[in-house]
Amino acid sequence: MTVPKTMNANFPMDEQGHVHHVGVRAGQVSNLILTVGDPARLNRIASLLDAEPKPFENTSSRGFTVVTGRYQGVEVSLVAIGMGIAMVDFFVREIRAVVSGDITIIRFGSCGSLDPTLRVGSIGVPERAVQISTNYAHWHAKKGEEVPGYLVSPPITADAELQAHLFSTLSTSVSSPTCEVRSLPLHASADTFYSSQGRLDPNFQDDNTNLLDSLLARYPDCASLEDRWKQPTYSTSPPSPTHLQPPPPRPRRG
Amino acid sequence: MTVPKTMNANFPMDEQGHVHHVGVRAGQVSNLILTVGDPARLNRIASLLDAEPKPFENTSSRGFTVVTGRYQGVEVSLVAIGMGIAMVDFFVREIRAVVSGDITIIRFGSCGSLDPTLRVGSIGVPERAVQISTNYAHWHAKKGEEVPGYLVSPPITADAELQAHLFSTLSTSVSSPTCEVRSLPLHASADTFYSSQGRLDPNFQDDNTNLLDSLLARYPDCASLEDRWKQPTYSTSPPSPTHLQPPPPRPRRG
C-alpha cells in the first residue's frame, strides 16, 4: 500500500500506514473485534488468549490499546477505546481503514438497569439503542422559548444476526442463577456521564431532573443506560451532595 | 471530608475521596489548570515545572494524567484529558468536586485554520466557540423531510477577563515573525474528528460535504476548527481515498 508522506488531513496516517490515533496499520487488527472501555478490563480478557503465537500489543499515545492474538485458534482483536463518542468514532473509522472485508464488532461494558426486573449481575444484549445528546441550544433559548435540554435519537438497530448469535451463545455458556442473560429491547447511551445520564450535580446547571422519566415515558422498553444505575440512588429527591462539602485545608506539597 | 463507603451513583468516589475517572482527590489539584489532550504534550510542559517541591503525578486507568507542581513558585496543575466531549466533561465535573474556590482553566491544543490569513504556526486565543454535533435524527428522516445532519450550537463565550489576559500575555512573551498571536472572534469544536469536522470518508455515509461551507456562511468570523486544517486538502472535490486501497495480504502472525 502506497501511503503518501504528506499528511492527508482527511485521513491522516504516518509513513508506515499507521492510523493517526488508534496507532495500528494493516495486518495488526483482526476482522473479529471485542472492544471494551478500560484497559484493565482488556488485560483480563487478553489473559485468556492462546499463548502461541504471541499476541501483538500496542498502546497509542491517544489512549487506544490493541491486542491481536488467537482464542482457541481463532484470530481476534481486543481493543480498549476509553470513554466517549469521539473515541468510538476514532476506533470504528480508523479500524475500517486498516482492515479489509467485513468487520464484526462486539462492545462489552458495564451499564445501569432501568428495568427493576433486570438485576445486578445480569448480562443484557441490546437489540436497539438510542443516543442521548446535550442540546447546547437549550441554554441559549430566548425567554418563553421552549428548547429541550437533551435530544434523544431515534432507535438504531444492532446487526440482528450478530445480536441473536451473541444472545444465544451467552445464554448457553454463561447463564447461571446469579447471572441472567437477557435480550434487551432498547439500550440508551449518552454523550456525557453526569448530565446526560440524569445524575444530579448541584455544581452545574444541567436541567436534567426529568431526563430519565421522560426517556422512559417515550421509550418504556428502555432497559439499560450506559453507565447508570437507577436503583437505589435515583429517586424523586436529589441525593445528599457529599462531594460539595468543603475539603480540608490543602496541604502545601514539599 | 467524610466520603461514604458506598458508591454514590450520582457522584462516584472511592473511600479515600478520589473521583472515579480522573483519579485524584482534594489537595492534589491546583485552582490554576492548564489542560492538553495528549499526555506527550503534558510531559513536555511538565518538564518546565520547578524541580522542588517534586511535582505530584497520577495517571488514572481511564486515561487522565494530572501533574501538580510549581512554575516559578506558583502552584499549577497540568491535566491531559485525551480526546472528546465526554473526557472534557469528566475533567471539569470531577475537578470541581475536589478543588474549592474559583478555578481557572486554559485549554492548550492544536487546531486548523479556516481563515487564510491565519497561518501555520500562529496562536489563536478564541473569544467564543460553537459546538458542531452529529444530528442522529438526520439518518432517520422520513422521505421528503429535511433534517440537518449536523447541529451547530449558539456561540458560547469564554471568560472575557481570562481571554484578554491570556492574549495580552502571549502577545508580549511569545509573538514572533513566525508566530502571530491573535485574538480569534470564533472557534468551532466538534463531537467527532472525521464527520463533524468536514472530512470526507467514502467508507461512511456522513452527509458532510457542505458542512464547512455552511458553517462559514452562518459564522463568517469562524477562524479555527478543532482539529481541522482547511488548506490544502479541503476543496470542492473529494481527496483521493488512499486509505481505501486494499491492503497487502495479511501475514499470519507467529
XYZ file of C-alpha atoms in Angstrom:
508
model
C 0.000 0.000 0.000
C 1.435 3.357 -1.004
C 0.972 5.851 1.776
C 1.765 9.475 0.982
C 4.485 11.041 3.083
C 2.461 14.193 3.367
C -0.303 14.216 5.904
C -3.739 13.752 4.375
C -5.970 15.957 6.500
C -8.970 13.840 5.553
C -7.364 10.695 6.830
C -4.010 11.171 8.495
C -1.621 8.218 8.546
C 2.083 8.044 9.184
C 4.662 6.887 6.644
C 4.247 3.244 7.641
C 0.473 3.397 7.265
C -0.400 3.601 10.947
C -3.698 5.398 11.519
C -3.113 8.550 13.498
C -4.997 7.975 16.753
C -5.518 4.234 17.202
C -1.908 3.714 16.137
C -2.147 0.458 14.146
C -1.690 -0.479 10.499
C -2.935 -3.149 8.104
C -2.093 -6.642 9.354
C -2.276 -5.758 13.027
C -6.057 -5.943 13.510
C -8.434 -8.864 13.032
C -11.898 -8.755 11.439
C -13.307 -10.108 14.716
C -13.157 -7.424 17.394
C -14.186 -7.346 21.035
C -13.983 -3.798 22.386
C -14.064 -2.513 25.968
C -13.521 0.864 27.627
C -10.998 0.308 30.387
C -7.542 -1.106 29.506
C -7.610 -3.054 32.820
C -10.614 -4.986 31.571
C -8.858 -5.602 28.270
C -5.877 -7.086 30.083
C -8.114 -9.505 31.978
C -9.666 -10.699 28.724
C -6.313 -10.778 26.921
C -5.022 -13.225 29.538
C -7.404 -15.796 28.014
C -5.766 -15.648 24.571
C -3.610 -18.515 23.315
C -0.003 -18.121 24.481
C 1.261 -19.018 20.988
C 1.601 -17.237 18.657
C 2.456 -14.382 20.986
C -0.252 -11.716 20.707
C 0.502 -8.365 19.071
C 0.072 -5.480 21.526
C 0.138 -1.704 21.057
C -0.952 1.276 23.139
C -1.169 4.575 21.263
C -0.382 7.969 22.763
C -4.049 8.861 22.258
C -5.376 6.231 24.626
C -6.121 3.174 22.481
C -4.813 -0.299 23.296
C -4.997 -3.055 20.672
C -4.205 -6.700 21.382
C -4.452 -9.143 18.478
C -3.995 -12.841 19.081
C -5.858 -16.120 18.899
C -8.550 -17.530 21.150
C -8.693 -21.310 20.765
C -7.023 -20.878 17.411
C -9.338 -18.171 16.044
C -7.775 -14.777 15.361
C -9.403 -11.970 17.322
C -8.555 -8.380 18.282
C -9.285 -6.822 21.664
C -9.424 -3.033 21.660
C -9.687 -0.713 24.687
C -11.177 2.541 23.446
C -11.519 4.613 26.613
C -14.633 6.721 27.084
C -16.894 8.829 24.919
C -18.398 9.116 21.455
C -15.293 10.673 19.923
C -13.253 7.615 20.940
C -15.818 5.218 19.437
C -15.711 7.199 16.210
C -11.905 7.181 16.044
C -11.938 3.438 16.659
C -14.516 2.494 14.020
C -13.177 4.851 11.325
C -9.542 4.003 11.739
C -10.068 0.249 12.106
C -12.148 0.329 8.907
C -9.155 1.915 7.161
C -6.735 -0.886 8.083
C -8.969 -3.990 7.938
C -10.348 -5.327 4.662
C -13.633 -7.176 4.318
C -16.491 -7.431 6.790
C -15.795 -6.496 10.402
C -17.611 -7.902 13.427
C -17.553 -5.616 16.464
C -18.915 -6.508 19.908
C -18.784 -3.830 22.633
C -18.512 -5.279 26.106
C -19.113 -2.973 29.074
C -20.993 -2.276 32.248
C -24.168 -0.230 32.427
C -27.103 0.524 34.642
C -30.504 -1.081 34.680
C -33.683 0.934 34.122
C -35.798 -2.218 34.457
C -36.310 -3.330 38.088
C -36.537 -6.953 36.969
C -33.078 -6.767 35.403
C -30.854 -7.329 38.414
C -27.235 -6.590 39.238
C -25.041 -9.261 37.694
C -27.223 -9.739 34.626
C -25.934 -9.570 31.080
C -28.009 -7.668 28.535
C -27.619 -7.952 24.778
C -29.409 -4.919 23.290
C -31.395 -5.161 20.093
C -31.528 -1.400 19.574
C -30.061 1.727 21.173
C -30.861 5.424 21.420
C -28.347 8.206 21.907
C -28.939 10.968 24.477
C -27.126 14.173 23.444
C -26.739 17.535 25.170
C -28.705 20.198 23.323
C -26.487 23.255 23.741
C -29.173 25.478 22.209
C -31.307 24.882 25.327
C -29.044 27.128 27.397
C -29.380 29.925 24.841
C -33.139 29.819 24.391
C -34.960 33.139 24.263
C -37.329 33.954 27.080
C -40.532 31.968 26.715
C -38.999 29.709 24.076
C -39.011 26.024 24.985
C -35.902 24.217 23.783
C -35.299 20.753 25.268
C -32.063 20.296 27.192
C -31.345 16.875 25.733
C -32.007 15.243 22.380
C -32.836 11.552 22.168
C -32.083 9.952 18.811
C -34.382 7.505 17.056
C -33.511 3.888 17.938
C -30.614 2.459 15.968
C -30.729 -1.292 15.384
C -27.817 -3.634 16.101
C -26.900 -6.226 13.494
C -29.758 -8.695 14.044
C -27.792 -11.817 13.173
C -24.873 -10.865 15.426
C -27.213 -9.892 18.263
C -29.137 -13.183 18.104
C -25.929 -15.206 17.897
C -24.376 -13.383 20.848
C -27.505 -13.760 22.978
C -27.836 -17.441 22.147
C -24.163 -18.191 22.813
C -24.101 -16.301 26.119
C -27.371 -17.953 27.220
C -25.862 -21.377 26.668
C -22.394 -20.754 28.052
C -22.653 -18.067 30.759
C -26.201 -18.035 32.143
C -26.464 -19.048 35.816
C -28.781 -18.478 38.807
C -26.886 -15.254 39.622
C -26.367 -14.145 36.024
C -29.403 -13.825 33.809
C -28.633 -13.336 30.115
C -31.391 -11.300 28.514
C -32.054 -9.875 25.076
C -32.834 -6.203 25.752
C -35.306 -4.378 23.515
C -33.598 -0.992 23.940
C -30.438 0.466 25.455
C -29.633 4.163 25.962
C -26.195 5.669 25.524
C -25.231 9.249 26.362
C -22.701 11.891 25.347
C -21.656 12.637 28.925
C -21.605 10.614 32.144
C -23.086 13.156 34.543
C -25.712 15.409 32.978
C -26.834 13.251 30.030
C -27.344 10.190 32.200
C -29.581 12.036 34.632
C -27.148 12.457 37.505
C -27.923 15.431 39.694
C -24.974 17.776 40.277
C -25.731 20.968 42.199
C -22.427 22.443 40.962
C -23.718 22.728 37.398
C -26.905 23.875 35.731
C -27.934 20.725 33.885
C -31.735 20.910 33.687
C -31.781 17.110 33.742
C -34.107 16.373 36.674
C -36.744 14.791 34.456
C -34.407 13.295 31.894
C -34.771 9.629 32.852
C -38.521 9.908 33.445
C -39.056 11.489 30.030
C -36.795 8.887 28.420
C -38.872 6.082 29.942
C -42.133 7.822 29.060
C -41.054 7.927 25.440
C -39.370 4.525 25.414
C -40.943 2.318 28.110
C -38.908 -0.631 26.843
C -35.598 1.103 27.541
C -33.949 -1.417 29.848
C -30.408 -0.125 30.331
C -28.487 3.142 30.424
C -24.765 3.451 29.993
C -23.280 3.775 32.583
C -26.098 4.493 35.029
C -27.774 2.532 37.729
C -31.293 3.599 38.598
C -31.513 1.852 41.953
C -31.033 2.757 44.703
C -29.858 6.328 44.161
C -32.186 7.654 41.505
C -35.262 8.898 43.297
C -37.574 11.884 43.405
C -35.303 13.740 45.815
C -31.745 14.767 44.973
C -29.008 12.821 46.748
C -27.048 14.439 49.521
C -24.251 16.313 47.779
C -21.448 14.800 49.824
C -18.857 15.887 47.304
C -19.806 19.515 47.858
C -18.612 19.628 51.433
C -15.584 21.883 51.637
C -12.382 19.854 51.544
C -9.913 20.122 54.405
C -7.233 22.830 54.138
C -4.939 21.869 51.286
C -1.518 20.767 52.439
C 1.323 22.531 50.649
C 3.361 19.953 48.870
C 7.041 19.584 49.671
C -14.254 15.224 54.410
C -16.459 12.208 55.086
C -16.754 10.070 51.998
C -19.349 7.317 52.084
C -18.047 3.816 51.586
C -20.978 3.014 49.374
C -20.807 4.209 45.809
C -22.902 7.283 45.149
C -24.200 6.763 41.630
C -24.636 10.493 41.218
C -21.016 11.167 42.008
C -18.892 8.077 42.496
C -15.748 8.421 44.624
C -13.612 5.803 46.297
C -13.137 5.508 50.054
C -10.238 7.970 50.032
C -12.242 10.568 48.132
C -10.653 10.029 44.707
C -13.046 10.950 41.911
C -13.831 7.876 39.855
C -12.419 8.689 36.416
C -9.823 11.446 36.780
C -8.444 9.588 39.814
C -7.457 12.483 42.105
C -8.687 13.786 45.462
C -8.785 17.078 47.333
C -5.293 18.516 47.795
C -3.886 17.048 44.594
C -5.164 19.642 42.120
C -4.487 23.377 41.927
C -7.013 26.117 41.165
C -4.840 27.112 38.185
C -5.094 24.469 35.464
C -3.527 24.136 32.028
C -5.112 21.252 30.141
C -3.995 19.471 26.972
C -5.135 16.369 25.066
C -2.044 14.268 24.517
C -0.023 13.069 27.557
C 3.167 13.530 25.490
C 2.438 17.257 25.278
C 1.773 17.332 29.009
C 5.157 15.770 29.700
C 6.905 18.443 27.607
C 5.180 21.190 29.573
C 5.713 19.422 32.909
C 9.474 19.470 32.275
C 9.309 23.249 32.800
C 7.976 22.947 36.359
C 10.208 23.738 39.338
C 12.205 20.682 40.398
C 11.399 21.350 44.060
C 8.997 20.560 45.577
C 8.724 17.409 43.497
C 5.516 17.562 41.441
C 2.621 15.234 42.222
C 1.838 12.931 39.291
C -1.008 10.486 38.661
C -2.346 8.660 35.616
C -5.795 7.117 36.043
C -6.929 3.891 34.400
C -9.467 5.940 32.473
C -6.896 7.975 30.575
C -6.349 11.123 32.652
C -2.908 12.337 33.721
C -2.599 15.036 36.394
C 0.680 16.744 37.281
C 0.596 19.351 40.067
C 3.701 21.352 40.850
C 5.032 24.878 40.822
C 6.071 27.063 37.928
C 8.390 29.809 39.182
C 6.934 29.291 42.611
C 3.260 29.425 41.597
C 1.233 26.263 42.118
C -0.321 24.967 38.911
C -1.870 21.709 37.667
C -1.342 20.242 34.206
C -4.022 17.798 33.093
C -4.019 15.605 29.979
C -7.626 14.785 29.190
C -7.391 12.769 25.972
C -9.962 13.355 23.264
C -13.658 14.098 23.079
C -16.505 15.880 24.822
C -17.073 13.113 27.357
C -13.475 13.491 28.559
C -13.833 17.269 28.920
C -16.981 16.750 30.943
C -15.367 14.174 33.241
C -12.459 16.543 33.764
C -14.461 19.674 34.602
C -17.027 17.913 36.798
C -14.589 15.843 38.798
C -12.025 18.625 39.233
C -14.823 20.865 40.508
C -15.593 18.219 43.125
C -12.059 18.183 44.562
C -10.993 21.840 44.245
C -12.565 24.586 46.354
C -12.950 28.175 45.262
C -12.636 29.654 41.774
C -10.902 27.565 39.132
C -9.019 28.939 36.129
C -8.829 26.540 33.183
C -6.871 27.140 29.974
C -7.092 24.507 27.220
C -3.986 24.353 25.065
C -4.165 22.417 21.794
C -3.673 22.377 18.064
C -6.400 23.143 15.560
C -6.945 24.044 11.957
C -7.356 27.470 10.436
C -10.463 28.438 8.498
C -9.061 31.944 7.898
C -6.457 32.049 5.088
C -4.699 34.955 6.823
C -4.172 32.859 9.966
C -1.078 30.904 9.042
C 0.504 27.673 10.270
C 2.452 28.389 13.450
C 0.049 31.044 14.699
C -1.519 31.001 18.144
C -5.199 31.850 18.413
C -6.976 32.795 21.614
C -10.712 32.379 20.927
C -13.270 34.780 22.335
C -16.208 32.484 21.642
C -16.801 28.936 20.395
C -19.555 26.948 18.732
C -20.070 23.209 19.029
C -20.770 21.066 15.952
C -22.751 17.941 16.908
C -23.913 14.963 14.880
C -27.686 15.024 14.471
C -28.562 11.336 14.585
C -32.172 12.094 13.627
C -30.929 13.110 10.152
C -30.277 9.488 9.248
C -33.803 8.533 10.277
C -35.687 11.308 8.495
C -38.848 10.365 6.666
C -38.846 10.656 2.904
C -39.146 14.297 1.881
C -38.412 15.503 5.414
C -35.356 17.744 5.710
C -33.404 17.159 8.900
C -29.899 18.656 9.030
C -27.045 16.212 9.505
C -25.215 18.431 11.998
C -26.287 20.887 14.664
C -24.237 23.994 15.356
C -24.709 25.451 18.814
C -25.071 29.152 19.540
C -21.679 30.740 20.331
C -20.529 30.244 23.904
C -18.326 32.996 25.314
C -15.004 32.381 27.057
C -14.300 34.186 30.314
C -13.560 37.662 28.924
C -11.023 38.644 31.568
C -9.081 35.392 31.223
C -9.186 35.583 27.412
C -7.873 39.161 27.350
C -5.165 38.368 29.884
C -4.041 35.274 28.006
C -3.970 37.092 24.660
C -2.051 40.000 26.117
C 0.496 37.814 27.895
C 1.105 35.593 24.857
C 1.405 38.663 22.596
C 4.140 40.065 24.812
C 6.023 36.880 25.547
C 5.622 34.529 22.573
C 4.803 36.568 19.461
C 7.488 36.442 16.740
C 7.763 36.853 12.939
C 6.841 33.153 12.524
C 4.259 33.042 15.309
C 1.418 35.512 15.217
C -0.678 35.662 18.369
C -4.234 36.617 17.504
C -7.477 37.052 19.384
C -9.966 34.925 17.411
C -13.606 36.019 17.235
C -14.922 32.464 16.959
C -13.657 28.887 17.192
C -15.544 25.720 16.247
C -15.289 22.445 18.153
C -16.853 19.150 17.069
C -18.117 15.924 18.589
C -16.127 13.722 16.213
C -12.882 14.156 14.299
C -13.912 12.830 10.908
C -17.541 13.549 10.001
C -18.236 16.561 12.228
C -15.116 18.382 11.087
C -15.998 18.023 7.410
C -13.561 15.282 6.482
C -14.712 13.214 3.531
C -14.680 9.466 4.114
C -16.120 7.307 1.337
C -16.353 4.383 3.787
C -19.152 6.052 5.726
C -22.341 7.926 4.898
C -21.671 11.253 6.591
C -23.620 13.798 4.504
C -20.985 16.370 5.482
C -19.838 17.667 2.092
C -21.198 21.150 2.723
C -20.583 21.239 6.452
C -17.679 23.701 6.491
C -19.218 25.930 3.826
C -22.482 26.170 5.735
C -20.594 26.799 8.977
C -18.722 29.694 7.380
C -21.895 31.007 5.725
C -23.544 31.180 9.124
C -20.459 32.311 11.032
C -18.102 34.133 8.634
C -15.883 35.066 11.580
C -15.200 31.431 12.459
C -11.422 31.369 12.310
C -10.451 27.937 13.594
C -11.783 24.394 13.726
C -10.585 21.724 16.086
C -8.688 19.766 14.807
C -9.060 20.543 11.108
C -6.912 22.283 8.593
C -8.725 23.758 5.640
C -5.720 24.097 3.366
C -4.597 22.383 1.274
C -6.902 19.374 1.354
C -10.334 20.873 1.748
C -11.606 21.633 -1.735
C -14.678 21.200 -3.883
C -13.613 17.711 -4.956
C -13.085 14.816 -2.571
C -9.469 13.807 -1.967
C -8.169 10.583 -3.418
C -9.152 7.932 -0.898
C -5.664 6.499 -0.488
C -6.683 4.653 2.635
C -9.246 2.687 0.657
C -6.694 0.829 -1.433
C -6.770 -2.825 -0.474
C -4.003 -3.630 1.981
C -1.421 -6.282 1.106
C -2.255 -9.873 2.087
C -2.225 -10.070 5.857
C 0.700 -12.008 7.235
C -0.297 -14.653 9.736
C 1.326 -13.867 12.993
C 3.605 -16.418 14.596
